[in-house]
Amino acid sequence: IDEKHGIIVDLPYNNNWGYGIHVPAPYQELHGIDGILFGPPREISTCTWTHSMQITFLPTRTEEEMRQDIENRQQSDMNPLAELQEPTPYALNDIQAFAYTVPGYCELYTIEVFLQEWNILFSACKEQAEDLATVTASLRETEIAGNELP
């Protein structure tokens, strides 16, 4: 339950993932960004671990602003994609959502959900798109915030 944003989402957890000294806790709040890292841990360099999925909250933005951000990120010098990929509508009950891929430390598959007070970005490496879809499908509202989810 995320009381600040008024949502409930089911995060994957498995005690066998070995949370402990080198592996991060079951989820981590992001510093300087409104969001969390969660899901199976992955080693990104020797003895440096992170989670494989992320939820990020952004101030409400329009579809056009999302498309411009995607285009900028797809053309970045970090790891540009071979060809630009258009966001595609994503079925999530009656909620407006889009799926797209942007470069990063991997091809980052993102499902962006448009809500009344902010947009929520569910992200993971493209190989975990199915797991991410399961998490996104669990999204539901609480009575805490003014979001209007079906």
Short mmCIF file of C-alpha atoms in Angstrom, two decimals:
data_model
loop_
_atom_site.label_atom_id
_atom_site.label_comp_id
_atom_site.label_asym_id
_atom_site.label_seq_id
_atom_site.Cartn_x
_atom_site.Cartn_y
_atom_site.Cartn_z
CA ILE A 1 0.00 0.00 0.00
CA ASP A 2 1.38 3.38 -1.00
CA GLU A 3 -0.55 5.89 1.07
CA LYS A 4 1.31 8.88 -0.40
CA HIS A 5 0.10 8.08 -3.93
CA GLY A 6 -3.13 6.32 -3.00
CA ILE A 7 -2.41 3.05 -4.77
CA ILE A 8 -1.98 -0.62 -4.00
CA VAL A 9 0.31 -2.78 -6.12
CA ASP A 10 1.56 -6.34 -5.57
CA LEU A 11 5.37 -6.47 -5.58
CA PRO A 12 7.14 -9.80 -6.21
CA TYR A 13 9.08 -11.24 -3.28
CA ASN A 14 10.92 -14.52 -2.78
CA ASN A 15 12.96 -15.21 0.34
CA ASN A 16 15.23 -17.45 -1.77
CA TRP A 17 16.48 -14.36 -3.61
CA GLY A 18 18.90 -14.07 -0.69
CA TYR A 19 18.30 -10.64 0.78
CA GLY A 20 21.18 -9.93 3.11
CA ILE A 21 24.55 -8.26 3.28
CA HIS A 22 25.29 -7.89 -0.46
CA VAL A 23 21.77 -8.17 -1.84
CA PRO A 24 19.46 -5.19 -1.24
CA ALA A 25 16.36 -5.29 0.96
CA PRO A 26 13.11 -6.48 -0.70
CA TYR A 27 12.56 -2.96 -2.03
CA GLN A 28 14.51 0.30 -1.97
CA GLU A 29 13.30 3.87 -2.13
CA LEU A 30 15.02 5.91 -4.82
CA HIS A 31 17.05 8.93 -3.77
CA GLY A 32 16.11 12.18 -5.51
CA ILE A 33 13.36 10.44 -7.51
CA ASP A 34 9.83 9.66 -6.38
CA GLY A 35 9.84 5.86 -6.73
CA ILE A 36 11.14 2.47 -5.65
CA LEU A 37 13.26 -0.41 -6.91
CA PHE A 38 11.90 -3.93 -6.34
CA GLY A 39 11.84 -7.47 -7.71
CA PRO A 40 14.58 -10.04 -8.15
CA PRO A 41 18.05 -8.70 -7.37
CA ARG A 42 20.66 -8.58 -10.11
CA GLU A 43 24.39 -8.06 -9.84
CA ILE A 44 25.39 -5.03 -11.92
CA SER A 45 29.09 -5.26 -11.06
CA THR A 46 31.17 -7.34 -8.66
CA CYS A 47 29.34 -7.36 -5.31
CA THR A 48 27.08 -4.48 -6.40
CA TRP A 49 23.44 -5.45 -6.50
CA THR A 50 20.25 -3.70 -7.43
CA HIS A 51 16.69 -4.69 -8.14
CA SER A 52 15.42 -5.56 -11.58
CA MET A 53 12.19 -3.50 -11.60
CA GLN A 54 11.24 0.08 -10.80
CA ILE A 55 8.16 2.19 -10.18
CA THR A 56 8.56 5.93 -10.73
CA PHE A 57 5.98 8.63 -10.09
CA LEU A 58 6.04 11.72 -12.32
CA PRO A 59 3.92 14.85 -12.25
CA THR A 60 1.00 14.46 -14.62
CA ARG A 61 2.09 14.83 -18.21
CA THR A 62 0.28 14.61 -21.52
CA GLU A 63 0.65 11.92 -24.14
CA GLU A 64 2.56 14.41 -26.30
CA GLU A 65 5.00 15.20 -23.45
CA MET A 66 5.50 11.45 -22.93
CA ARG A 67 6.22 10.96 -26.65
CA GLN A 68 8.78 13.82 -26.67
CA ASP A 69 10.53 12.37 -23.60
CA ILE A 70 10.65 8.92 -25.24
CA GLU A 71 12.10 10.36 -28.44
CA ASN A 72 14.78 12.25 -26.48
CA ARG A 73 15.71 9.16 -24.47
CA GLN A 74 15.74 6.86 -27.51
CA GLN A 75 18.21 9.19 -29.22
CA SER A 76 20.47 9.63 -26.21
CA ASP A 77 24.19 9.02 -26.49
CA MET A 78 24.06 6.52 -23.61
CA ASN A 79 22.92 3.56 -25.69
CA PRO A 80 20.69 4.66 -28.57
CA LEU A 81 18.20 2.20 -30.00
CA ALA A 82 18.79 1.19 -33.62
CA GLU A 83 15.43 2.58 -34.65
CA LEU A 84 12.88 4.73 -32.87
CA GLN A 85 9.97 2.83 -31.41
CA GLU A 86 6.57 4.40 -31.00
CA PRO A 87 4.72 3.90 -27.72
CA THR A 88 1.76 1.57 -28.12
CA PRO A 89 -1.55 1.69 -26.21
CA TYR A 90 -1.49 -0.76 -23.32
CA ALA A 91 -4.67 -2.44 -22.07
CA LEU A 92 -5.08 -1.83 -18.33
CA ASN A 93 -8.76 -1.95 -17.45
CA ASP A 94 -10.16 1.47 -18.42
CA ILE A 95 -6.97 3.35 -17.56
CA GLN A 96 -4.97 5.17 -20.24
CA ALA A 97 -1.58 3.50 -20.49
CA PHE A 98 1.22 3.04 -23.04
CA ALA A 99 4.11 0.60 -23.38
CA TYR A 100 7.48 1.59 -24.83
CA THR A 101 11.18 0.78 -24.76
CA VAL A 102 14.01 3.24 -24.07
CA PRO A 103 17.79 2.75 -23.74
CA GLY A 104 19.52 2.45 -20.39
CA TYR A 105 21.77 -0.16 -18.80
CA CYS A 106 19.45 -2.51 -20.74
CA GLU A 107 16.56 -2.05 -23.17
CA LEU A 108 14.18 -0.65 -20.59
CA TYR A 109 10.59 -1.77 -21.12
CA THR A 110 8.17 0.72 -19.57
CA ILE A 111 4.43 0.77 -19.00
CA GLU A 112 3.32 4.35 -18.33
CA VAL A 113 -0.02 4.76 -16.59
CA PHE A 114 -1.84 8.09 -16.77
CA LEU A 115 -3.65 9.05 -13.57
CA GLN A 116 -5.37 12.22 -12.45
CA GLU A 117 -2.58 13.49 -10.17
CA TRP A 118 0.54 11.86 -11.69
CA ASN A 119 1.84 9.31 -14.17
CA ILE A 120 3.25 6.03 -12.92
CA LEU A 121 6.10 4.38 -14.83
CA PHE A 122 6.57 0.63 -14.30
CA SER A 123 10.00 -0.30 -15.74
CA ALA A 124 12.22 -3.36 -16.14
CA CYS A 125 14.68 -4.80 -18.63
CA LYS A 126 12.86 -6.03 -21.71
CA GLU A 127 13.49 -9.67 -20.71
CA GLN A 128 11.22 -9.16 -17.69
CA ALA A 129 8.31 -7.60 -19.57
CA GLU A 130 5.97 -10.45 -18.61
CA ASP A 131 6.78 -10.10 -14.88
CA LEU A 132 6.32 -6.34 -15.14
CA ALA A 133 2.92 -6.81 -16.79
CA THR A 134 1.82 -8.93 -13.81
CA VAL A 135 2.85 -6.18 -11.37
CA THR A 136 1.15 -3.48 -13.45
CA ALA A 137 -2.07 -5.53 -13.65
CA SER A 138 -2.22 -5.58 -9.84
CA LEU A 139 -2.52 -1.77 -9.67
CA ARG A 140 -5.58 -0.61 -7.75
CA GLU A 141 -6.64 2.52 -5.95
CA THR A 142 -7.07 3.19 -2.25
CA GLU A 143 -9.46 5.62 -0.66
CA ILE A 144 -6.53 7.72 0.53
CA ALA A 145 -5.77 9.89 -2.52
CA GLY A 146 -7.88 11.44 -5.26
CA ASN A 147 -6.95 9.02 -8.02
CA GLU A 148 -9.72 7.71 -10.20
CA LEU A 149 -8.96 4.11 -11.10
CA PRO A 150 -11.78 1.83 -12.27
#
